[in-house]
Amino acid sequence: MKADEIAQRRKEITDLLYQKNELRVHELVKKFHVSDETIRKDLAYLAQEGVLEKQHGKAILIKEKELAPVFQRTTQLSEKERITQAALAFISEEDFTIGLDQGSTIALLAKKIMPLEKRQIFTSSLAAILQLVNGTHKLFCFGGEYSTADMAFRNSGNEIYPDIQFDLCFFGSSGVKNRKGFCTSSLIDAETKRRMLKKSTKKIVLLDHTKFEKTSLVQVAPWSEIDVVITSKGLSLDYERMISAYAKLLLV
């Protein structure tokens, strides 16, 4: 069986799980016309990804952890100011097409981008768009189901702008404790981030120190797929060594 067929089946299983919260192995065997062993391998893979919990004969969706709404995430504000100011310096005159992830740190970066000369900016974040509407930039939004807490749109379907190549993308992250890459609390959000990663020439992740103190549901990508990680000073030596082995690490 081809790898893309396996990936598509696992995506469909995930979509079904989000709809029903619980799926039985025999139902999936019947639906996809594959063996019991094949479905169990699929479920084992998705369990490792943090999507579901395997139980006898069935799979249970792992609920996403609730986050505070974006504009209530005001902690570490001075820290995020330093991180986003450092991020701004990575935007060169040649970087015309920019992708922005979601989250409070990215929204703060968008505010700093607003007065720059005209760019094309793509994002799923309404919080970022609200910071940019009074500027001269050309704005494009990834559509999908709106998440009130994240102030962003979640799109688990096909790409809306399949032919776009980003000069650079800025990514936020939820907790990365005990992980070897940057993370998110949502499987659907992880898919959007991965699509952006594949299309970006330069990839930059912004993290405040609290992200190293808590875990997340899904790892989006390993540090080896990132060009620059910007975080605060005081990072533990273990994390510093891990990230620096693969990406440029900037401590501010």
CSV table of N, CA and C in Angstrom, one decimal, residues 60-168:
chain,number,residue,atom,x,y,z
A,60,ILE,N,-10.4,6.2,21.6
A,60,ILE,CA,-11.0,7.4,22.3
A,60,ILE,C,-10.2,8.6,21.9
A,61,LEU,N,-10.9,9.7,21.5
A,61,LEU,CA,-10.3,10.9,21.2
A,61,LEU,C,-9.7,11.6,22.4
A,62,ILE,N,-8.5,12.1,22.4
A,62,ILE,CA,-7.9,12.8,23.5
A,62,ILE,C,-8.3,14.3,23.3
A,63,LYS,N,-9.1,14.8,24.2
A,63,LYS,CA,-9.6,16.2,24.1
A,63,LYS,C,-8.4,17.2,24.2
A,64,GLU,N,-8.6,18.2,23.4
A,64,GLU,CA,-7.6,19.3,23.5
A,64,GLU,C,-7.7,20.0,24.8
A,65,LYS,N,-6.5,20.5,25.3
A,65,LYS,CA,-6.5,21.2,26.6
A,65,LYS,C,-7.0,22.7,26.2
A,66,GLU,N,-7.9,23.1,27.1
A,66,GLU,CA,-8.4,24.5,26.9
A,66,GLU,C,-7.4,25.5,27.2
A,67,LEU,N,-7.2,26.5,26.3
A,67,LEU,CA,-6.3,27.6,26.5
A,67,LEU,C,-7.1,28.9,26.7
A,68,ALA,N,-6.5,29.8,27.4
A,68,ALA,CA,-7.1,31.1,27.6
A,68,ALA,C,-7.2,31.8,26.2
A,69,PRO,N,-8.3,32.6,26.0
A,69,PRO,CA,-8.4,33.3,24.8
A,69,PRO,C,-7.1,34.2,24.5
A,70,VAL,N,-6.8,34.4,23.2
A,70,VAL,CA,-5.6,35.0,22.8
A,70,VAL,C,-5.3,36.3,23.6
A,71,PHE,N,-6.3,37.2,23.6
A,71,PHE,CA,-6.1,38.5,24.2
A,71,PHE,C,-6.1,38.5,25.7
A,72,GLN,N,-6.3,37.3,26.3
A,72,GLN,CA,-6.1,37.2,27.7
A,72,GLN,C,-4.8,36.6,28.1
A,73,ARG,N,-4.0,36.2,27.1
A,73,ARG,CA,-2.7,35.7,27.3
A,73,ARG,C,-1.7,36.8,27.4
A,74,THR,N,-1.8,37.5,28.5
A,74,THR,CA,-1.0,38.7,28.7
A,74,THR,C,0.3,38.5,29.6
A,75,THR,N,0.5,37.3,30.0
A,75,THR,CA,1.7,37.1,30.8
A,75,THR,C,2.9,37.1,30.0
A,76,GLN,N,4.1,37.3,30.6
A,76,GLN,CA,5.3,37.4,29.9
A,76,GLN,C,5.3,38.5,28.8
A,77,LEU,N,4.6,39.6,29.0
A,77,LEU,CA,4.4,40.5,27.9
A,77,LEU,C,5.7,41.2,27.6
A,78,SER,N,6.6,41.6,28.6
A,78,SER,CA,7.8,42.2,28.3
A,78,SER,C,8.8,41.2,27.6
A,79,GLU,N,8.7,39.9,28.0
A,79,GLU,CA,9.5,38.9,27.3
A,79,GLU,C,9.0,38.7,25.9
A,80,LYS,N,7.7,38.7,25.6
A,80,LYS,CA,7.2,38.6,24.3
A,80,LYS,C,7.6,39.8,23.4
A,81,GLU,N,7.7,41.0,24.0
A,81,GLU,CA,8.1,42.2,23.3
A,81,GLU,C,9.5,42.0,22.8
A,82,ARG,N,10.4,41.5,23.7
A,82,ARG,CA,11.8,41.3,23.3
A,82,ARG,C,11.9,40.2,22.1
A,83,ILE,N,11.1,39.2,22.3
A,83,ILE,CA,11.2,38.1,21.3
A,83,ILE,C,10.7,38.6,19.9
A,84,THR,N,9.5,39.3,19.9
A,84,THR,CA,9.0,39.8,18.7
A,84,THR,C,9.8,40.9,18.0
A,85,GLN,N,10.5,41.7,18.9
A,85,GLN,CA,11.4,42.7,18.3
A,85,GLN,C,12.6,42.1,17.6
A,86,ALA,N,13.1,41.0,18.2
A,86,ALA,CA,14.2,40.3,17.6
A,86,ALA,C,13.7,39.6,16.3
A,87,ALA,N,12.5,39.1,16.3
A,87,ALA,CA,11.9,38.4,15.1
A,87,ALA,C,11.8,39.4,14.0
A,88,LEU,N,11.4,40.6,14.3
A,88,LEU,CA,11.2,41.7,13.3
A,88,LEU,C,12.5,41.9,12.5
A,89,ALA,N,13.7,41.8,13.1
A,89,ALA,CA,14.9,42.0,12.5
A,89,ALA,C,15.3,41.0,11.4
A,90,PHE,N,14.5,39.9,11.4
A,90,PHE,CA,14.8,38.8,10.4
A,90,PHE,C,14.0,39.1,9.1
A,91,ILE,N,13.2,40.1,9.1
A,91,ILE,CA,12.4,40.4,7.9
A,91,ILE,C,13.3,41.4,7.0
A,92,SER,N,13.8,40.9,5.9
A,92,SER,CA,14.6,41.7,5.0
A,92,SER,C,13.7,42.4,4.0
A,93,GLU,N,14.3,43.3,3.2
A,93,GLU,CA,13.6,44.0,2.1
A,93,GLU,C,13.1,43.0,1.1
A,94,GLU,N,13.8,41.9,0.9
A,94,GLU,CA,13.5,40.9,-0.1
A,94,GLU,C,12.3,40.0,0.3
A,95,ASP,N,12.0,40.0,1.6
A,95,ASP,CA,11.0,39.1,2.1
A,95,ASP,C,9.6,39.8,1.9
A,96,PHE,N,9.0,39.5,0.8
A,96,PHE,CA,7.7,40.1,0.4
A,96,PHE,C,6.5,39.3,0.8
A,97,THR,N,6.6,38.0,0.7
A,97,THR,CA,5.5,37.1,1.1
A,97,THR,C,5.7,36.4,2.4
A,98,ILE,N,4.9,36.7,3.4
A,98,ILE,CA,5.2,36.3,4.8
A,98,ILE,C,4.0,35.5,5.3
A,99,GLY,N,4.2,34.4,6.0
A,99,GLY,CA,3.2,33.6,6.6
A,99,GLY,C,3.3,33.8,8.1
A,100,LEU,N,2.1,34.0,8.7
A,100,LEU,CA,2.0,34.2,10.2
A,100,LEU,C,1.1,33.1,10.8
A,101,ASP,N,1.6,32.5,11.8
A,101,ASP,CA,0.9,31.5,12.5
A,101,ASP,C,-0.1,32.2,13.4
A,102,GLN,N,-0.6,31.5,14.4
A,102,GLN,CA,-1.6,32.1,15.3
A,102,GLN,C,-1.0,32.2,16.7
A,103,GLY,N,-1.7,32.8,17.6
A,103,GLY,CA,-1.3,32.9,19.0
A,103,GLY,C,-1.0,34.4,19.4
A,104,SER,N,-0.9,34.6,20.7
A,104,SER,CA,-0.7,36.0,21.2
A,104,SER,C,0.7,36.6,20.8
A,105,THR,N,1.8,35.7,20.8
A,105,THR,CA,3.1,36.2,20.4
A,105,THR,C,3.1,36.6,18.9
A,106,ILE,N,2.5,35.8,18.1
A,106,ILE,CA,2.4,36.2,16.6
A,106,ILE,C,1.6,37.4,16.4
A,107,ALA,N,0.5,37.6,17.2
A,107,ALA,CA,-0.3,38.8,17.1
A,107,ALA,C,0.5,40.0,17.4
A,108,LEU,N,1.3,39.9,18.5
A,108,LEU,CA,2.2,41.0,18.9
A,108,LEU,C,3.2,41.3,17.8
A,109,LEU,N,3.7,40.3,17.1
A,109,LEU,CA,4.6,40.5,16.0
A,109,LEU,C,3.9,41.2,14.9
A,110,ALA,N,2.7,40.8,14.6
A,110,ALA,CA,1.9,41.4,13.5
A,110,ALA,C,1.8,42.9,13.8
A,111,LYS,N,1.6,43.3,15.0
A,111,LYS,CA,1.5,44.8,15.4
A,111,LYS,C,2.8,45.5,15.0
A,112,LYS,N,3.9,44.8,15.1
A,112,LYS,CA,5.2,45.4,14.8
A,112,LYS,C,5.5,45.4,13.3
A,113,ILE,N,4.9,44.5,12.6
A,113,ILE,CA,5.0,44.4,11.1
A,113,ILE,C,4.1,45.5,10.4
A,114,MET,N,3.1,45.9,11.1
A,114,MET,CA,2.1,46.8,10.5
A,114,MET,C,2.7,48.0,9.8
A,115,PRO,N,3.7,48.8,10.5
A,115,PRO,CA,4.2,50.0,9.8
A,115,PRO,C,5.2,49.7,8.7
A,116,LEU,N,5.6,48.5,8.5
A,116,LEU,CA,6.6,48.2,7.5
A,116,LEU,C,6.1,48.5,6.1
A,117,GLU,N,7.0,48.6,5.1
A,117,GLU,CA,6.6,48.8,3.7
A,117,GLU,C,5.7,47.6,3.3
A,118,LYS,N,4.9,47.8,2.3
A,118,LYS,CA,3.9,46.8,1.8
A,118,LYS,C,4.4,45.4,1.6
A,119,ARG,N,3.8,44.4,2.2
A,119,ARG,CA,4.1,43.0,2.0
A,119,ARG,C,2.8,42.3,1.7
A,120,GLN,N,2.9,41.0,1.3
A,120,GLN,CA,1.8,40.1,1.2
A,120,GLN,C,1.8,39.2,2.4
A,121,ILE,N,0.8,39.2,3.2
A,121,ILE,CA,0.8,38.5,4.5
A,121,ILE,C,-0.4,37.5,4.5
A,122,PHE,N,0.0,36.2,4.8
A,122,PHE,CA,-1.0,35.1,4.8
A,122,PHE,C,-1.1,34.6,6.2
A,123,THR,N,-2.3,34.4,6.8
A,123,THR,CA,-2.5,34.0,8.1
A,123,THR,C,-3.8,33.4,8.3
A,124,SER,N,-4.0,32.5,9.4
A,124,SER,CA,-5.3,32.0,9.8
A,124,SER,C,-5.7,32.8,11.1
A,125,SER,N,-4.9,33.8,11.5
A,125,SER,CA,-5.2,34.4,12.8
A,125,SER,C,-5.9,35.7,12.6
A,126,LEU,N,-7.1,35.8,13.1
A,126,LEU,CA,-7.9,37.0,13.1
A,126,LEU,C,-7.2,38.0,14.1
A,127,ALA,N,-6.6,37.6,15.1
A,127,ALA,CA,-5.9,38.5,16.1
A,127,ALA,C,-4.8,39.2,15.3
A,128,ALA,N,-4.1,38.5,14.4
A,128,ALA,CA,-3.0,39.1,13.7
A,128,ALA,C,-3.6,40.1,12.6
A,129,ILE,N,-4.6,39.7,12.0
A,129,ILE,CA,-5.3,40.5,11.0
A,129,ILE,C,-5.7,41.8,11.6
A,130,LEU,N,-6.3,41.8,12.8
A,130,LEU,CA,-6.8,43.0,13.4
A,130,LEU,C,-5.6,44.0,13.7
A,131,GLN,N,-4.4,43.5,13.9
A,131,GLN,CA,-3.3,44.3,14.1
A,131,GLN,C,-2.7,44.9,12.8
A,132,LEU,N,-3.2,44.3,11.7
A,132,LEU,CA,-2.6,44.7,10.4
A,132,LEU,C,-3.5,45.5,9.5
A,133,VAL,N,-4.8,45.6,9.9
A,133,VAL,CA,-5.8,46.2,8.9
A,133,VAL,C,-5.6,47.6,8.6
A,134,ASN,N,-4.9,48.4,9.5
A,134,ASN,CA,-4.7,49.8,9.2
A,134,ASN,C,-3.4,50.1,8.5
A,135,GLY,N,-2.7,49.0,8.1
A,135,GLY,CA,-1.4,49.2,7.4
A,135,GLY,C,-1.7,49.1,5.9
A,136,THR,N,-0.6,49.0,5.1
A,136,THR,CA,-0.7,49.0,3.6
A,136,THR,C,-0.6,47.6,3.1
A,137,HIS,N,-0.4,46.6,3.9
A,137,HIS,CA,-0.2,45.3,3.5
A,137,HIS,C,-1.4,44.6,2.8
A,138,LYS,N,-1.1,43.7,1.9
A,138,LYS,CA,-2.1,42.9,1.2
A,138,LYS,C,-2.3,41.7,2.1
A,139,LEU,N,-3.5,41.5,2.6
A,139,LEU,CA,-3.8,40.4,3.6
A,139,LEU,C,-4.6,39.3,2.9
A,140,PHE,N,-4.2,38.1,3.3
A,140,PHE,CA,-4.9,36.9,2.8
A,140,PHE,C,-5.1,36.0,4.1
A,141,CYS,N,-6.3,35.4,4.1
A,141,CYS,CA,-6.7,34.6,5.3
A,141,CYS,C,-7.0,33.2,4.9
A,142,PHE,N,-6.4,32.2,5.7
A,142,PHE,CA,-6.7,30.8,5.5
A,142,PHE,C,-8.1,30.6,6.2
A,143,GLY,N,-9.1,30.2,5.5
A,143,GLY,CA,-10.4,30.0,6.0
A,143,GLY,C,-10.6,28.8,6.9
A,144,GLY,N,-11.8,28.5,7.3
A,144,GLY,CA,-12.1,27.3,8.0
A,144,GLY,C,-13.0,27.6,9.2
A,145,GLU,N,-13.1,26.7,10.1
A,145,GLU,CA,-14.0,26.9,11.3
A,145,GLU,C,-13.3,27.8,12.3
A,146,TYR,N,-14.0,28.8,12.8
A,146,TYR,CA,-13.4,29.8,13.6
A,146,TYR,C,-13.4,29.3,15.1
A,147,SER,N,-12.2,29.5,15.7
A,147,SER,CA,-12.0,29.2,17.1
A,147,SER,C,-11.9,30.4,17.9
A,148,THR,N,-12.9,30.6,18.8
A,148,THR,CA,-13.0,31.8,19.6
A,148,THR,C,-11.8,32.0,20.5
A,149,ALA,N,-11.4,31.0,21.1
A,149,ALA,CA,-10.3,31.1,22.1
A,149,ALA,C,-9.0,31.5,21.4
A,150,ASP,N,-8.7,30.9,20.2
A,150,ASP,CA,-7.5,31.2,19.5
A,150,ASP,C,-7.6,32.4,18.6
A,151,MET,N,-8.8,32.9,18.4
A,151,MET,CA,-9.1,34.0,17.4
A,151,MET,C,-8.4,33.6,16.1
A,152,ALA,N,-8.7,32.4,15.6
A,152,ALA,CA,-8.1,31.9,14.4
A,152,ALA,C,-9.0,30.9,13.7
A,153,PHE,N,-8.8,30.7,12.4
A,153,PHE,CA,-9.6,29.8,11.6
A,153,PHE,C,-8.8,28.5,11.5
A,154,ARG,N,-9.5,27.4,11.6
A,154,ARG,CA,-8.9,26.1,11.5
A,154,ARG,C,-9.4,25.4,10.3
A,155,ASN,N,-8.5,25.0,9.4
A,155,ASN,CA,-8.9,24.4,8.2
A,155,ASN,C,-8.2,23.0,8.1
A,156,SER,N,-9.0,22.0,8.1
A,156,SER,CA,-8.5,20.6,8.0
A,156,SER,C,-8.6,20.0,6.6
A,157,GLY,N,-9.1,20.9,5.7
A,157,GLY,CA,-9.3,20.4,4.3
A,157,GLY,C,-8.2,20.7,3.4
A,158,ASN,N,-8.5,21.0,2.2
A,158,ASN,CA,-7.5,21.3,1.2
A,158,ASN,C,-6.9,22.6,1.4
A,159,GLU,N,-5.7,22.8,0.8
A,159,GLU,CA,-5.1,24.1,0.9
A,159,GLU,C,-5.8,25.2,0.1
A,160,ILE,N,-6.0,26.4,0.7
A,160,ILE,CA,-6.7,27.4,0.0
A,160,ILE,C,-5.8,28.1,-1.0
A,161,TYR,N,-4.5,28.2,-0.7
A,161,TYR,CA,-3.5,28.9,-1.6
A,161,TYR,C,-2.4,27.9,-2.0
A,162,PRO,N,-2.7,26.9,-2.8
A,162,PRO,CA,-1.8,25.8,-3.0
A,162,PRO,C,-0.5,26.2,-3.8
A,163,ASP,N,-0.5,27.3,-4.5
A,163,ASP,CA,0.6,27.7,-5.3
A,163,ASP,C,1.5,28.8,-4.6
A,164,ILE,N,1.2,29.2,-3.4
A,164,ILE,CA,2.0,30.2,-2.7
A,164,ILE,C,3.3,29.6,-2.2
A,165,GLN,N,4.4,30.4,-2.3
A,165,GLN,CA,5.6,30.1,-1.7
A,165,GLN,C,6.0,31.2,-0.8
A,166,PHE,N,6.2,31.0,0.5
A,166,PHE,CA,6.5,32.0,1.5
A,166,PHE,C,8.0,32.3,1.5
A,167,ASP,N,8.3,33.6,1.6
A,167,ASP,CA,9.7,34.0,1.8
A,167,ASP,C,10.2,33.6,3.2
A,168,LEU,N,9.3,33.8,4.1
A,168,LEU,CA,9.5,33.3,5.5
A,168,LEU,C,8.2,33.2,6.2
